[in-house]
Coordinates of C-alpha atoms and ligand atoms in Angstrom, one line a residue:
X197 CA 83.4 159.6 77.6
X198 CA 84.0 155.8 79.0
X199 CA 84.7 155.3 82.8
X200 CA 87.8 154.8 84.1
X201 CA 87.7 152.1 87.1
X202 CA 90.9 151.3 89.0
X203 CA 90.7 147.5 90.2
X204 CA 93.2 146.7 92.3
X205 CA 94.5 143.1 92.2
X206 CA 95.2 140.5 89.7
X207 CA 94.3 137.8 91.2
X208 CA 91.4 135.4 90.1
X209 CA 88.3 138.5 90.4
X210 CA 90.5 141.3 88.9
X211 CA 91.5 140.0 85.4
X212 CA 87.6 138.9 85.0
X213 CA 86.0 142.2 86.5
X214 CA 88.0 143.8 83.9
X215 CA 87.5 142.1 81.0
X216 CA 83.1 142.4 81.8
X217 CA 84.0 146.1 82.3
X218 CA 85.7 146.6 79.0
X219 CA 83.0 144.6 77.7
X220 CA 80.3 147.1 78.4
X221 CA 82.3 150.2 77.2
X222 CA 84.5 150.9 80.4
X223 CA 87.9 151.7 81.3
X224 CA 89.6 149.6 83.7
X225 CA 93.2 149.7 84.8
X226 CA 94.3 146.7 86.9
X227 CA 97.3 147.6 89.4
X228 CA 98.8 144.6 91.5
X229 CA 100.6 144.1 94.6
X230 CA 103.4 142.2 92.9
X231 CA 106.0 142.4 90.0
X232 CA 104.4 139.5 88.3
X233 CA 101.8 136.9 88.3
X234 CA 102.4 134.8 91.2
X235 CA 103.2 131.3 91.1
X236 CA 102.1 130.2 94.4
X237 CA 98.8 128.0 95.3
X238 CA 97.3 124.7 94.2
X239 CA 94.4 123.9 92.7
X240 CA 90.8 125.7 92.3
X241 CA 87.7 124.3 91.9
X242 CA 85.4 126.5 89.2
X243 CA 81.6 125.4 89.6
X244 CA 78.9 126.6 86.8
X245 CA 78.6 129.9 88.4
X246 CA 82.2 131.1 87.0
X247 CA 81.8 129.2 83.5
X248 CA 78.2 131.0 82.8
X249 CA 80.4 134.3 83.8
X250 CA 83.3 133.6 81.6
X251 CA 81.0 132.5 78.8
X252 CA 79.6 135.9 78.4
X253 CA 83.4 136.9 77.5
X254 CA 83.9 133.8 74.6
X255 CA 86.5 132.3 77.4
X256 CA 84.6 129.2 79.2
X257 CA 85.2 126.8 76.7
X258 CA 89.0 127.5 76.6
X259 CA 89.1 127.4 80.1
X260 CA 87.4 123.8 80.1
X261 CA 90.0 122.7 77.9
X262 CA 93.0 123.5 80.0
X263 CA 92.0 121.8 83.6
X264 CA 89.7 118.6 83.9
X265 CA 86.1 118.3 84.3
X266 CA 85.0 115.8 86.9
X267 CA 82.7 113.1 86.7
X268 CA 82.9 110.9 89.8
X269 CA 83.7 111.7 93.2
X270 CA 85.1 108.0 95.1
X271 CA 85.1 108.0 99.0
X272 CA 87.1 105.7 101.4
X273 CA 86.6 105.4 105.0
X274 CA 90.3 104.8 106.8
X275 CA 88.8 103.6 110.1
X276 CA 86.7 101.1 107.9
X277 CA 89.1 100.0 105.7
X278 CA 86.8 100.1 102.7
X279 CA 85.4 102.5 99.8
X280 CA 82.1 104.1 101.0
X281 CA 80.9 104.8 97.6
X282 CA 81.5 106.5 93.7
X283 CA 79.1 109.4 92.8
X284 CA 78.1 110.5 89.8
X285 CA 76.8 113.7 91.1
X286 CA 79.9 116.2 88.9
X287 CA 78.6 114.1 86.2
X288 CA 74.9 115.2 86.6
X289 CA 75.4 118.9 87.2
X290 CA 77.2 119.3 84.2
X291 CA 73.9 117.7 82.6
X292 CA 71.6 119.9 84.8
X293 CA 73.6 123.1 84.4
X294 CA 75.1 122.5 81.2
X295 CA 78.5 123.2 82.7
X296 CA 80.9 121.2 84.2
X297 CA 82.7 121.4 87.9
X298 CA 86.2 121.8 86.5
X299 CA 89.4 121.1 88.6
X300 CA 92.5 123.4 87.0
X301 CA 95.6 124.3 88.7
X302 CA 95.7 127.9 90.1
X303 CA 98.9 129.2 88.4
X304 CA 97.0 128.0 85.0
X305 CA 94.0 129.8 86.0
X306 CA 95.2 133.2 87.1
X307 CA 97.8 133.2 83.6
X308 CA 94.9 132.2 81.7
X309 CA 92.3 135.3 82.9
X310 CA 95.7 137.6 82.8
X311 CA 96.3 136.4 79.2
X312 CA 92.8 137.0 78.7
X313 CA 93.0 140.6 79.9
X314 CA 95.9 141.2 78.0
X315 CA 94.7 140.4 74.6
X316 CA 91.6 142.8 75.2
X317 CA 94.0 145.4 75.6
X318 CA 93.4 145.9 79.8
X319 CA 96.2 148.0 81.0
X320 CA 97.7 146.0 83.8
X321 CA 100.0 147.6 86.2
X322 CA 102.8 144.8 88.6
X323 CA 104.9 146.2 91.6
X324 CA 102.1 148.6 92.9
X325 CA 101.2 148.0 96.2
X326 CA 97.8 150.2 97.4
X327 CA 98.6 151.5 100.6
X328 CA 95.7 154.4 100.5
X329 CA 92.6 155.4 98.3
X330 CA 91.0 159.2 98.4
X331 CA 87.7 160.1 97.0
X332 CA 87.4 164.2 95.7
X333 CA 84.2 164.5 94.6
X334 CA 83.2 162.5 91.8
X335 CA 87.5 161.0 91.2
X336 CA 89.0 158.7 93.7
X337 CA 93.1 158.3 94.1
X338 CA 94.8 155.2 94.5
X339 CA 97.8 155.5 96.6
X340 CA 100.7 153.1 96.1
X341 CA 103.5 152.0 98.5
X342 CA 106.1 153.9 96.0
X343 CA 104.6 157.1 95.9
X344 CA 103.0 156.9 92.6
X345 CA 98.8 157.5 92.3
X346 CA 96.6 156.9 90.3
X347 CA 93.0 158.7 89.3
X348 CA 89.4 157.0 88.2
X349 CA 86.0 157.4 88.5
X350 CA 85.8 154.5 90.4
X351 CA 87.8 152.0 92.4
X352 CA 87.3 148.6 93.1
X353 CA 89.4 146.3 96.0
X354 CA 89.7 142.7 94.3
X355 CA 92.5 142.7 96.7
X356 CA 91.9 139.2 98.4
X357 CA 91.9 138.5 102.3
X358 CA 94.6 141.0 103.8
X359 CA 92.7 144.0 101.5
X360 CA 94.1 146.6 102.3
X361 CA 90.6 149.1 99.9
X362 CA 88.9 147.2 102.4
X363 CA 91.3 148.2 105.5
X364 CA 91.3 151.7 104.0
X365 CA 87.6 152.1 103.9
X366 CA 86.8 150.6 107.3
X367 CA 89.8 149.7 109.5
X368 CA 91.9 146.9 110.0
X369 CA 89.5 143.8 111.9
X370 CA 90.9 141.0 113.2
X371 CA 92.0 137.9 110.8
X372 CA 92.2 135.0 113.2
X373 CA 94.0 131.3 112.4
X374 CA 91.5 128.9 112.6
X375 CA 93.9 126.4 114.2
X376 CA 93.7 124.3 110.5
X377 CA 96.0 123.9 108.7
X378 CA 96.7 122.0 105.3
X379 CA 99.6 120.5 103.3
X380 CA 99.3 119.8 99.6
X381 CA 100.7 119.8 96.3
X382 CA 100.3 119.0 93.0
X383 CA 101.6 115.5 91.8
X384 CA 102.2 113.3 88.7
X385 CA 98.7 110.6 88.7
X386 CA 100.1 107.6 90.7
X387 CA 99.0 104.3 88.5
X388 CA 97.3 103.3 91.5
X389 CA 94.4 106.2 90.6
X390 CA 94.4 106.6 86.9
X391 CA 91.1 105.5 85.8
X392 CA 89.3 106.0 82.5
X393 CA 86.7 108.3 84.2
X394 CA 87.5 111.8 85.5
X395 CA 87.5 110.5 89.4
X396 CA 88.4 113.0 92.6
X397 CA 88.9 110.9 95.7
X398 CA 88.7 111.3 99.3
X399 CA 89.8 109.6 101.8
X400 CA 88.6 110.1 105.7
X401 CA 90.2 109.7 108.5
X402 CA 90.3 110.3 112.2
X403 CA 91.3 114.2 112.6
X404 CA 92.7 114.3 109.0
X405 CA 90.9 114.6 105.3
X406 CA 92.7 113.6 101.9
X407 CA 91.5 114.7 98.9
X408 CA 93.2 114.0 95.5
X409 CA 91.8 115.7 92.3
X410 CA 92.5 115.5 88.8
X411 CA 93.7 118.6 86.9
X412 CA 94.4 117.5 83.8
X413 CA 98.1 116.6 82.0
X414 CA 98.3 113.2 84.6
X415 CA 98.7 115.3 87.1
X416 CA 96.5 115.7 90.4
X417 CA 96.2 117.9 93.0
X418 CA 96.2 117.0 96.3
X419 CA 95.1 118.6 100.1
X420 CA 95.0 117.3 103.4
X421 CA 93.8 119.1 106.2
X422 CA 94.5 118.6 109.9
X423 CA 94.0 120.7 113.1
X424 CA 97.2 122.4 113.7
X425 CA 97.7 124.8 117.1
X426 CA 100.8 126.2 116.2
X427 CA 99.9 129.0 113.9
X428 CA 100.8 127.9 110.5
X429 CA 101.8 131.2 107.9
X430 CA 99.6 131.9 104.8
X431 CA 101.7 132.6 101.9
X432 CA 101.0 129.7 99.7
X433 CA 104.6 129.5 98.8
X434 CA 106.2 126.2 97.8
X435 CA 108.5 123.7 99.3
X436 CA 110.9 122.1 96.7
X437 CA 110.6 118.1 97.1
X438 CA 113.9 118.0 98.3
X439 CA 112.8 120.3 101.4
X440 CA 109.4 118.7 102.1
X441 CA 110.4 115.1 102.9
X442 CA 110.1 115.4 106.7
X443 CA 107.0 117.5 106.2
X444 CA 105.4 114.7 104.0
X445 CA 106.7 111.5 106.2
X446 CA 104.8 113.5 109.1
X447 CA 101.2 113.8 107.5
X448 CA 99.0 111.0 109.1
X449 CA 98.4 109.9 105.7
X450 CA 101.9 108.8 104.7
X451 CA 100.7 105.6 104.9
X452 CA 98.1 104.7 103.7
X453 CA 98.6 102.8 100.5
X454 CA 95.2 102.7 98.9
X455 CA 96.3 106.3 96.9
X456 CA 97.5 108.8 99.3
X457 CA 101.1 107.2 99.6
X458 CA 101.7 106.8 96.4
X459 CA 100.4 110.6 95.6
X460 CA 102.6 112.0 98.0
X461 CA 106.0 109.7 96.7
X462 CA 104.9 111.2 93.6
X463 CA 104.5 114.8 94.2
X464 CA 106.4 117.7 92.4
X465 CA 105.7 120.5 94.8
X466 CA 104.7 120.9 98.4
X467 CA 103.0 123.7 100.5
X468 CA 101.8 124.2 103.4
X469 CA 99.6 126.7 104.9
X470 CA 97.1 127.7 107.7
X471 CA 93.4 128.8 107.0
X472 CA 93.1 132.3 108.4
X473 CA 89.4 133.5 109.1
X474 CA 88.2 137.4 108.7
X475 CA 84.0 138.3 109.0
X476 CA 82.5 139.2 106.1
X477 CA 82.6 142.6 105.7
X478 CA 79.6 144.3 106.8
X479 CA 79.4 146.6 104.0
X480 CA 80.9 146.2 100.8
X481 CA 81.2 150.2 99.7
X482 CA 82.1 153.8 100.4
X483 CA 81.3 156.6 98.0
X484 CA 82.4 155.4 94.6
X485 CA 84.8 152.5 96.4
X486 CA 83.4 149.2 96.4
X487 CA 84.8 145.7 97.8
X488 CA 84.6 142.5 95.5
X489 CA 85.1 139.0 96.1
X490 CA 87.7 137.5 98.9
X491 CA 88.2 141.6 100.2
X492 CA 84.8 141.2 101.0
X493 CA 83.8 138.3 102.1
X494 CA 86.9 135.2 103.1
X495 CA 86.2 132.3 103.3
X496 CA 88.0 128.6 104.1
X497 CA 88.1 126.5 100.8
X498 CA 86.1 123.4 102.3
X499 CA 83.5 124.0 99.8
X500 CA 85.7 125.4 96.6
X501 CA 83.7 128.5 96.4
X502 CA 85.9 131.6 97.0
X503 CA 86.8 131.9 93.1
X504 CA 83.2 131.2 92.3
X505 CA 81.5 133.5 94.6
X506 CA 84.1 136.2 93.3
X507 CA 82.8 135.4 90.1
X508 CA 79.0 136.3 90.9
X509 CA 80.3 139.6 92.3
X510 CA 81.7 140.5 89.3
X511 CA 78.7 139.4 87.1
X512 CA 76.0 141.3 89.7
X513 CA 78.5 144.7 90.1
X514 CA 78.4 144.9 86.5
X515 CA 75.1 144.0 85.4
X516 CA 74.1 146.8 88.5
X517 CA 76.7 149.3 87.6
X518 CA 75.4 149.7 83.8
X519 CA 71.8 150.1 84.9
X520 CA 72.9 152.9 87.2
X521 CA 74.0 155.2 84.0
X522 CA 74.1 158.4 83.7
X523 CA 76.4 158.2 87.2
X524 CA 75.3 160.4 89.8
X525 CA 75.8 160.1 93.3
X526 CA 72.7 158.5 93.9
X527 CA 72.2 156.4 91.1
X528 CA 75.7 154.4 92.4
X529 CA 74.9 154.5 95.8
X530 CA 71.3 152.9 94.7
X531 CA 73.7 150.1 92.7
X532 CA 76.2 149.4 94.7
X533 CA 73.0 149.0 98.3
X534 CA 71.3 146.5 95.4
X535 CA 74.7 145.2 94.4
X536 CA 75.3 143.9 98.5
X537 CA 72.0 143.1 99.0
X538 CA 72.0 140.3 96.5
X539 CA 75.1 139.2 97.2
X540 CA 75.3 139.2 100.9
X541 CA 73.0 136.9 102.1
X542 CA 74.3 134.4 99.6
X543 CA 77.8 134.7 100.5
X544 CA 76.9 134.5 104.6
X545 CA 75.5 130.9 103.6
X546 CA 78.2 130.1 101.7
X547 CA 81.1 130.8 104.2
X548 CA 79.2 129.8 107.1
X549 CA 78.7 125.8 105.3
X550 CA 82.3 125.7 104.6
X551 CA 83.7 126.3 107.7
X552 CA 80.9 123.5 108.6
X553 CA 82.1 121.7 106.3
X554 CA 85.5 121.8 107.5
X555 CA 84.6 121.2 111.0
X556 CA 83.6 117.5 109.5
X557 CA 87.0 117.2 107.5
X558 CA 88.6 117.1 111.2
X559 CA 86.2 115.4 113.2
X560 CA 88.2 113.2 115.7
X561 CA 87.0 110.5 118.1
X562 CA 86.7 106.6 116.8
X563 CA 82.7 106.8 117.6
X564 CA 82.1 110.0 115.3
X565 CA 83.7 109.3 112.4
X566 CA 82.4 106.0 112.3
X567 CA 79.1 108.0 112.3
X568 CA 80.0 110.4 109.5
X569 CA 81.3 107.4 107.3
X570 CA 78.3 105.7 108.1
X571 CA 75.8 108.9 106.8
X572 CA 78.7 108.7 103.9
X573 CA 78.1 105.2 103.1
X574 CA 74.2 106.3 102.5
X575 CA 74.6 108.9 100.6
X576 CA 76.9 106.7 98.0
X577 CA 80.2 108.3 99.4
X578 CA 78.7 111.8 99.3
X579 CA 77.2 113.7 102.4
X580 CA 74.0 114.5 102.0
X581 CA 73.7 118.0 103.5
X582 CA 77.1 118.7 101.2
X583 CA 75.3 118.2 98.2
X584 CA 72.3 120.0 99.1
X585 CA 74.5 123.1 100.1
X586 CA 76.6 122.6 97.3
X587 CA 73.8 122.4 94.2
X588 CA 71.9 125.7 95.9
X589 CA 75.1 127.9 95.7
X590 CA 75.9 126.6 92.4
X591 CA 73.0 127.7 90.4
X592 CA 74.2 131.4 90.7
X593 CA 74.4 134.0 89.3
X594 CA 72.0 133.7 86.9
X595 CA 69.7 131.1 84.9
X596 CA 68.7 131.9 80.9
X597 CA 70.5 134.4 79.3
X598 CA 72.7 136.6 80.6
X599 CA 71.7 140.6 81.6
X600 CA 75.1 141.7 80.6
Ligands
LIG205 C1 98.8 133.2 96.3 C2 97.5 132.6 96.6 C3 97.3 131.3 96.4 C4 96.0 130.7 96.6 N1 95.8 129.4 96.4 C5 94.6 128.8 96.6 C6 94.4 127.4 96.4 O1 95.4 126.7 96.0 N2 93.2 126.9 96.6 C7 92.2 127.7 97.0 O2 91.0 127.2 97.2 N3 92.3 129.0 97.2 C8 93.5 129.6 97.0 N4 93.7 130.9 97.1 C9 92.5 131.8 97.5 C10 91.6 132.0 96.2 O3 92.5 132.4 95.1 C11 90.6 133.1 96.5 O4 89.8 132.6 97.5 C12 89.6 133.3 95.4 O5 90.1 133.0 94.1 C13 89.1 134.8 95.4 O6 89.8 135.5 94.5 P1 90.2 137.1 94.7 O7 90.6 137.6 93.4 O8 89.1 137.8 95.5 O9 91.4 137.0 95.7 P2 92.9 136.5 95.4 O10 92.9 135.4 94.4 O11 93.5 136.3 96.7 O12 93.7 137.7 94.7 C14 94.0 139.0 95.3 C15 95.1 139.7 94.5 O13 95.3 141.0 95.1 C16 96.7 141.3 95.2 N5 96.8 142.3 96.3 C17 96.7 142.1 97.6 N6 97.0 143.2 98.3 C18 97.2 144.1 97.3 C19 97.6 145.5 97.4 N7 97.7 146.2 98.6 N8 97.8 146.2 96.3 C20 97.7 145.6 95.1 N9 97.4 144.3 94.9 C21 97.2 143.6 96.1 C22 97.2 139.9 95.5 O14 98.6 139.8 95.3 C23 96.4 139.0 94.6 O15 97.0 138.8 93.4 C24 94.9 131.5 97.0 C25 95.1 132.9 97.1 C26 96.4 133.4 96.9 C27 96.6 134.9 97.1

């Protein structure tokens, strides 16, 4: 008889933990928070690690063809009034890796994997909201905000930062604003950055980081991040263009007219949201419960890996959870201690560089940022310790074939 897992959330780890699941002969039934997939967010970056995932499911070529795969990264410096360099380095992973670093719209993404899910006949629940889990010997319960349960043989919390598996499993710790903040939005390409290459650029400034990104379709994507003391709300939800005006003449970059002006006068949505820290969890798994991707371990986006890290999770709980067959008590608990050890110290490193990371987005002081640009100018309008960090977490989670 095939094993049912529960997954709760259908966010970006859900749809794809389920699909590798039903892959290998499981049962998984996907129950999320609300009545439909939501459109709320921005932009995601998807590095190798997700595309080597997806690939094992037929699905990373299609994915490649609905967002835009980079091949330069351009770099201005605002205090010295001049371009600090145009890398090549998206353009050489994709020839090292053999996959690209795709840029895609969030909204696309999540329909995508749920379209995905859907197709391969993944029973997918809207309007449940988990409010408690139970574990009876070798069954767990789901519990849902209306009353209704439901029963597996396992359960997994894809359940994002406020999860409330993981809250259930451990108690409710402390998720703190991180007094930043960023505005952004997805706009039509201004003529001012189309070019004939597939070009991200960034600008930096003093206290304030602008990043515009292709996603495909002549649109971009767009962030800026700034410190922000008032504690800004984290729901992603957009501003219509009609409501956003005063919000957009009041970023520092309003200005500027060597892109960012002309991205904002050109944008079709607006949000605005703080970054919220919570500490990795310090186990990922109780009984036949087990935490995966942003329930686990949070992070801020500075280095675009939440959605890929999620993705390694999914690969590694799978590979681990076949090889634990027949299920016993032990033979899980064995896979899901392997299962955090792999996973754990790669995901400490990668949190703990992007909040680095996004300590440098923000420096402020004329004498430091002139320093940053100038390490920036070196490194061709790429940090060097950014692409160091970036190329080791990227390799993951595998290299040959896959073991699913
Ligand atoms: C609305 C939204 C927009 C985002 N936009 C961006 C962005 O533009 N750029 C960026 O870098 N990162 C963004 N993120 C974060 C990014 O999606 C994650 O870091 C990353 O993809 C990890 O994916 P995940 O599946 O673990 O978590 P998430 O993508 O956060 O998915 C979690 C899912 O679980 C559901 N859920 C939560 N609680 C419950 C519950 N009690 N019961 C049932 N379901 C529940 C949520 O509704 C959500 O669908 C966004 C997250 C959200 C929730």
């Amino acid at each position: 008889m095939s094993k049912s897992v529960i997954i709760i959330g259908c966010g970006i780890a859900g749809p794809v933990l389920a699909m590798l699941l039903k892959h290998k002969g499981f049962e998984p039934h996907i129950f999320e928070r609300l009545p439909e997939i939501q459109v709320a967010g921005i932009s995601l970056g998807v590095s190798p690690q997700t595309l080597k995932v997806l690939n094992i499911l037929g699905l990373a070529e299609k994915l490649i063809a609905l967002g835009e795969s980079l091949d330069h990264f351009r770099t201005y410096s605002q205090l010295r009034g001049e371009q600090l360099g145009t890398s090549d380095i998206p353009a050489r992973v994709r020839d090292w890796l053999g996959w690209p670093m795709l840029m895609i719209a969030r909204v696309r993404y999540c329909q995508f994997l749920y379209d995905s899910a859907k197709e391969r006949g993944i029973s997918i629940t809207f309007s449940r909201n988990l409010v408690g889990v139970k574990q009876e010997g070798e069954r767990v319960r789901a519990i849902f905000e209306d009353g209704s349960e439901a029963e597996g043989d396992l359960l997994v919390g894809c359940d994002g930062l406020h999860s409330a598996v993981r809250n259930a499993l451990f108690g409710k710790d402390e998720i703190k604003y991180s007094r930043l903040a960023q505005i952004g939005g997805i706009s039509i390409t201004p003529e001012i950055l189309k070019s004939p290459v597939h070009m991200a650029h960034q600008y930096l400034g003093d206290g304030v980081h602008f990043v515009a990104t292709p996603i495909g379709h002549e649109q971009m994507a767009w962030v800026a991040t700034f410190p922000e003391p008032n504690e800004a709300r984290e729901d992603w939800k957009r501003i219509s263009i009609e409501n956003a005006k005063e919000l957009l003449d009041g970023l520092p970059v309003a200005n500027w007219d060597n892109g960012p002006k002309d991205v904002l006068a050109h944008a079709t949505f607006v949000t605005k949201y703080g970054l919220y820290e919570r500490p990795i969890c310090p186990s990922w798994h109780k009984g036949r419960i087990v935490l995966l991707g942003d329930a686990a371990h949070p992070t801020s986006p500075f280095l675009g890996q939440g959605g890929n890290q999620a993705m390694e999770d999914c690969y590694h709980f799978v590979r681990l959870l076949c090889k634990a067959a027949p299920f016993t008590d032990e033979s899980l608990e064995s896979a899901f201690k392997e299962y955090e050890n792999i996973r754990i110290p790669i995901v400490t490193k990668s949190v703990a560089r992007a909040k680095v990371e996004g300590q440098k987005r923000v420096l402020s002081g004329k004498e430091a940022c002139l320093q940053r640009d100038e390490i920036m100018l070196k490194g061709n309008g790429m940090d060097p310790q950014r692409v160091q960090w970036q190329n080791d977490l990227i390799q993951g989670p595998f290299m040959g074939e896959s073991e699913i």
